[in-house]
Amino acid sequence: MLRYILRRLLLLPLVVLGVTFLLFLLTQRLSPEMRASLYIKDPRQMGALEEVIQKYGLRDNVFKQYGRWLSGALQGDLGYSHSANMPVARAIKEYLPATVQLAVVTIVLVVFFGVWFGTVSAVKKDKWQDVCARLLSVGGFSLPIFVLGLLLLMLFYGKLGWFPPGGYSVTTDVIIHSPSFHTYTGFLLIDSLLNGNIGVFWDVARHLVLPAVTLCIGSFALMVRVMRSSMLEELGKDYVRTARAKGLPESAVVYRHAGKNAIIPVITLAGIQFIRLLGGTVIVETIFDYPGIGRFGVTAAQQLDIAGIMGFSLMVAVLFVLGNLLSDILYTAVDPRIKLHE
C-alpha cells in the first residue's frame, strides 16, 4: 500500500509540469506587447511597453520564461493576480475554503440521497418507487444546471426571500473581520462554532443552501443511476440468493451484503465529483455570487489574468491527482478483497 501511494505521488510533479507547460504554451500565442500590458496598472505607462517587455523577459524563448515561472512557483510565488488585486497564492488561500465548504456539503447530500434512492430503485425494480426514482434521476440529469440555479434563486430568494445569494450577509462580514472573531481554519462554518457565534454559523449555512442543492440535484441524478445499476447486478448474484435461502432478513441481505459491494463504483464517482467541485463550480458560483475558487478562475480567464489562470490550473491539477489517489485508497477500506498493486 505504501509503495503504491508513493509511486502515485511521484506522478504528481509530472502531471503538474504537463498541465502548466501546456497552458503556458497557449499564453505564448499572445504577443509580447499584449502580455506586457497585463503588468501595467496605470494607462499612462502604456508608452513604456518595451521597458516592461525587457524587464520581464517576454521576448525570451518559452522554456526560459516557463523556467522563471516554475522557479517562482516552487518558492510559493505564483505571481500577482490583477483580477483579484492580490498575489495568486493569497487569492487561492482566500477563495478555496469557501469552495471546500460547498463541495463537502454537496457531496454529503449527493452520496446520501444517491445511495438511498438508487438502492430503493433497485430493490423495488419496476414498481412505482423505481419509476419515481428514475424519473427524478433523468429529470435532474437533463435539466441544465444554470436553469435550475436561476429557478431556485427566483423562487426561494426572489419570491420567498429565504436563501440569499453570496457567501454571507453584511452583518456577518463585519463580525468576521472584527478583532474579536478569530480565524482558526479558514472555513467559516467551523470557525463560527469555534468562536461560539451561532448567528454567523446559521447565516453562512443559509447562504450555502441554494448552491449546494443546485449542485446536488445535477450530481445526485448520476449517482442514483450508478447505484441502481450496481445494486441490481449484486442482487442477481449467487451469494445474495444463498443469503436469502438461509433466511436472513431482507434488510440484512440488501444493506449488509449486496450494498457493501454495490457501493464500490459509487466511491469512484463520488471521488471524481468531489474533485470537480473543488476545482470550482464556475456556473453555480457565478449564479449565486458565491465567493469561491471557481468564480476566481472564471474572472481570471475573462480578464486575461495569466498569473491567476496558471495558479488556478496548478491547483486543479494537484487536487485531481490527490483526489484520484484517495478514491483508490477508499476502495480497500470498503472491500478488503481489492488489493492495490504495488
Short mmCIF file of N, CA and C in Angstrom, two decimals, residues 113-179:
data_model
loop_
_atom_site.label_atom_id
_atom_site.label_comp_id
_atom_site.label_asym_id
_atom_site.label_seq_id
_atom_site.Cartn_x
_atom_site.Cartn_y
_atom_site.Cartn_z
N PHE A 113 -28.34 10.83 -0.61
CA PHE A 113 -29.58 10.67 -1.38
C PHE A 113 -29.37 9.77 -2.60
N GLY A 114 -28.19 9.83 -3.20
CA GLY A 114 -27.93 8.99 -4.36
C GLY A 114 -27.94 7.52 -4.01
N VAL A 115 -27.26 7.16 -2.92
CA VAL A 115 -27.22 5.76 -2.49
C VAL A 115 -28.60 5.30 -2.03
N TRP A 116 -29.29 6.16 -1.32
CA TRP A 116 -30.62 5.78 -0.80
C TRP A 116 -31.61 5.55 -1.95
N PHE A 117 -31.75 6.55 -2.83
CA PHE A 117 -32.70 6.42 -3.94
C PHE A 117 -32.29 5.30 -4.89
N GLY A 118 -30.98 5.15 -5.13
CA GLY A 118 -30.52 4.09 -6.01
C GLY A 118 -30.81 2.71 -5.46
N THR A 119 -30.64 2.56 -4.15
CA THR A 119 -30.92 1.28 -3.51
C THR A 119 -32.41 0.95 -3.54
N VAL A 120 -33.23 1.94 -3.19
CA VAL A 120 -34.69 1.74 -3.22
C VAL A 120 -35.15 1.40 -4.63
N SER A 121 -34.60 2.09 -5.62
CA SER A 121 -34.97 1.86 -7.01
C SER A 121 -34.64 0.44 -7.45
N ALA A 122 -33.49 -0.07 -7.01
CA ALA A 122 -33.09 -1.43 -7.39
C ALA A 122 -33.91 -2.49 -6.67
N VAL A 123 -34.14 -2.29 -5.37
CA VAL A 123 -34.91 -3.26 -4.58
C VAL A 123 -36.37 -3.32 -5.04
N LYS A 124 -36.92 -2.17 -5.40
CA LYS A 124 -38.31 -2.08 -5.86
C LYS A 124 -38.37 -2.01 -7.39
N LYS A 125 -37.56 -2.77 -8.05
CA LYS A 125 -37.45 -2.72 -9.51
C LYS A 125 -38.81 -2.84 -10.20
N ASP A 126 -39.05 -1.88 -11.12
CA ASP A 126 -40.27 -1.82 -11.95
C ASP A 126 -41.53 -1.48 -11.16
N LYS A 127 -41.39 -1.15 -9.87
CA LYS A 127 -42.54 -0.70 -9.09
C LYS A 127 -42.57 0.83 -9.09
N TRP A 128 -43.59 1.40 -8.45
CA TRP A 128 -43.75 2.85 -8.52
C TRP A 128 -42.57 3.59 -7.90
N GLN A 129 -41.96 3.01 -6.86
CA GLN A 129 -40.78 3.66 -6.26
C GLN A 129 -39.63 3.74 -7.27
N ASP A 130 -39.46 2.67 -8.05
CA ASP A 130 -38.41 2.64 -9.07
C ASP A 130 -38.70 3.65 -10.17
N VAL A 131 -39.95 3.72 -10.59
CA VAL A 131 -40.34 4.67 -11.65
C VAL A 131 -40.10 6.10 -11.20
N CYS A 132 -40.50 6.42 -9.97
CA CYS A 132 -40.31 7.78 -9.45
C CYS A 132 -38.83 8.14 -9.34
N ALA A 133 -38.02 7.21 -8.83
CA ALA A 133 -36.58 7.47 -8.69
C ALA A 133 -35.93 7.68 -10.05
N ARG A 134 -36.33 6.88 -11.04
CA ARG A 134 -35.75 7.02 -12.37
C ARG A 134 -36.18 8.31 -13.05
N LEU A 135 -37.45 8.69 -12.87
CA LEU A 135 -37.91 9.96 -13.43
C LEU A 135 -37.16 11.14 -12.81
N LEU A 136 -36.99 11.08 -11.48
CA LEU A 136 -36.26 12.13 -10.78
C LEU A 136 -34.82 12.18 -11.26
N SER A 137 -34.22 11.01 -11.47
CA SER A 137 -32.84 10.94 -11.93
C SER A 137 -32.69 11.53 -13.33
N VAL A 138 -33.56 11.10 -14.24
CA VAL A 138 -33.48 11.59 -15.62
C VAL A 138 -33.77 13.08 -15.68
N GLY A 139 -34.76 13.53 -14.90
CA GLY A 139 -35.09 14.96 -14.88
C GLY A 139 -33.95 15.81 -14.36
N GLY A 140 -33.33 15.37 -13.26
CA GLY A 140 -32.22 16.13 -12.70
C GLY A 140 -31.01 16.14 -13.60
N PHE A 141 -30.78 15.01 -14.29
CA PHE A 141 -29.62 14.91 -15.18
C PHE A 141 -29.82 15.75 -16.45
N SER A 142 -31.06 15.86 -16.90
CA SER A 142 -31.35 16.55 -18.16
C SER A 142 -31.46 18.06 -17.99
N LEU A 143 -31.86 18.52 -16.81
CA LEU A 143 -32.08 19.95 -16.60
C LEU A 143 -30.74 20.68 -16.52
N PRO A 144 -30.50 21.67 -17.39
CA PRO A 144 -29.23 22.43 -17.32
C PRO A 144 -29.06 23.07 -15.95
N ILE A 145 -27.85 23.01 -15.44
CA ILE A 145 -27.61 23.46 -14.08
C ILE A 145 -27.84 24.95 -13.92
N PHE A 146 -27.58 25.74 -14.99
CA PHE A 146 -27.79 27.19 -14.85
C PHE A 146 -29.29 27.51 -14.82
N VAL A 147 -30.09 26.69 -15.52
CA VAL A 147 -31.55 26.89 -15.48
C VAL A 147 -32.08 26.55 -14.10
N LEU A 148 -31.63 25.41 -13.56
CA LEU A 148 -32.06 25.00 -12.22
C LEU A 148 -31.66 26.04 -11.18
N GLY A 149 -30.43 26.54 -11.27
CA GLY A 149 -29.96 27.53 -10.32
C GLY A 149 -30.78 28.81 -10.36
N LEU A 150 -31.08 29.28 -11.56
CA LEU A 150 -31.88 30.50 -11.69
C LEU A 150 -33.30 30.30 -11.17
N LEU A 151 -33.88 29.11 -11.44
CA LEU A 151 -35.24 28.83 -10.95
C LEU A 151 -35.28 28.82 -9.43
N LEU A 152 -34.31 28.15 -8.82
CA LEU A 152 -34.26 28.11 -7.35
C LEU A 152 -34.02 29.50 -6.76
N LEU A 153 -33.18 30.27 -7.43
CA LEU A 153 -32.89 31.62 -6.94
C LEU A 153 -34.13 32.50 -7.02
N MET A 154 -34.85 32.41 -8.14
CA MET A 154 -36.07 33.22 -8.29
C MET A 154 -37.15 32.83 -7.29
N LEU A 155 -37.26 31.51 -7.03
CA LEU A 155 -38.31 31.04 -6.12
C LEU A 155 -37.98 31.30 -4.66
N PHE A 156 -36.82 30.79 -4.22
CA PHE A 156 -36.51 30.83 -2.79
C PHE A 156 -35.92 32.15 -2.32
N TYR A 157 -35.42 32.97 -3.24
CA TYR A 157 -34.94 34.29 -2.83
C TYR A 157 -35.81 35.40 -3.39
N GLY A 158 -36.10 35.31 -4.70
CA GLY A 158 -36.92 36.36 -5.31
C GLY A 158 -38.32 36.40 -4.76
N LYS A 159 -38.95 35.22 -4.59
CA LYS A 159 -40.34 35.17 -4.13
C LYS A 159 -40.45 35.06 -2.61
N LEU A 160 -39.69 34.13 -2.04
CA LEU A 160 -39.83 33.84 -0.61
C LEU A 160 -38.83 34.58 0.27
N GLY A 161 -37.68 34.95 -0.32
CA GLY A 161 -36.67 35.67 0.45
C GLY A 161 -35.97 34.84 1.51
N TRP A 162 -35.95 33.51 1.32
CA TRP A 162 -35.40 32.63 2.36
C TRP A 162 -33.87 32.50 2.29
N PHE A 163 -33.36 32.19 1.11
CA PHE A 163 -31.94 31.87 0.98
C PHE A 163 -31.27 32.85 0.02
N PRO A 164 -30.61 33.85 0.55
CA PRO A 164 -30.00 34.88 -0.30
C PRO A 164 -28.73 34.40 -0.99
N PRO A 165 -28.34 35.05 -2.09
CA PRO A 165 -27.08 34.71 -2.76
C PRO A 165 -25.88 35.26 -1.99
N GLY A 166 -24.68 34.98 -2.46
CA GLY A 166 -23.47 35.45 -1.79
C GLY A 166 -22.96 34.41 -0.82
N GLY A 167 -21.91 34.77 -0.11
CA GLY A 167 -21.31 33.85 0.86
C GLY A 167 -21.81 34.07 2.27
N TYR A 168 -22.18 35.32 2.58
CA TYR A 168 -22.69 35.68 3.90
C TYR A 168 -23.23 37.10 3.83
N SER A 169 -23.93 37.52 4.86
CA SER A 169 -24.56 38.84 4.88
C SER A 169 -23.56 39.92 5.27
N VAL A 170 -23.99 41.18 5.15
CA VAL A 170 -23.14 42.31 5.54
C VAL A 170 -22.84 42.27 7.03
N THR A 171 -23.83 41.89 7.82
CA THR A 171 -23.63 41.80 9.27
C THR A 171 -22.54 40.79 9.62
N THR A 172 -22.60 39.63 8.97
CA THR A 172 -21.57 38.60 9.19
C THR A 172 -20.21 39.08 8.73
N ASP A 173 -20.17 39.82 7.62
CA ASP A 173 -18.91 40.35 7.11
C ASP A 173 -18.24 41.25 8.14
N VAL A 174 -19.04 42.07 8.81
CA VAL A 174 -18.50 42.95 9.84
C VAL A 174 -17.96 42.14 11.01
N ILE A 175 -18.70 41.08 11.39
CA ILE A 175 -18.30 40.27 12.55
C ILE A 175 -17.00 39.51 12.28
N ILE A 176 -16.92 38.86 11.11
CA ILE A 176 -15.75 38.01 10.86
C ILE A 176 -14.48 38.82 10.61
N HIS A 177 -14.63 40.11 10.30
CA HIS A 177 -13.46 40.96 10.11
C HIS A 177 -13.17 41.84 11.34
N SER A 178 -13.89 41.57 12.42
CA SER A 178 -13.65 42.31 13.65
C SER A 178 -12.55 41.63 14.45
N PRO A 179 -11.87 42.36 15.33
CA PRO A 179 -10.78 41.79 16.13
C PRO A 179 -11.22 40.66 17.05
#
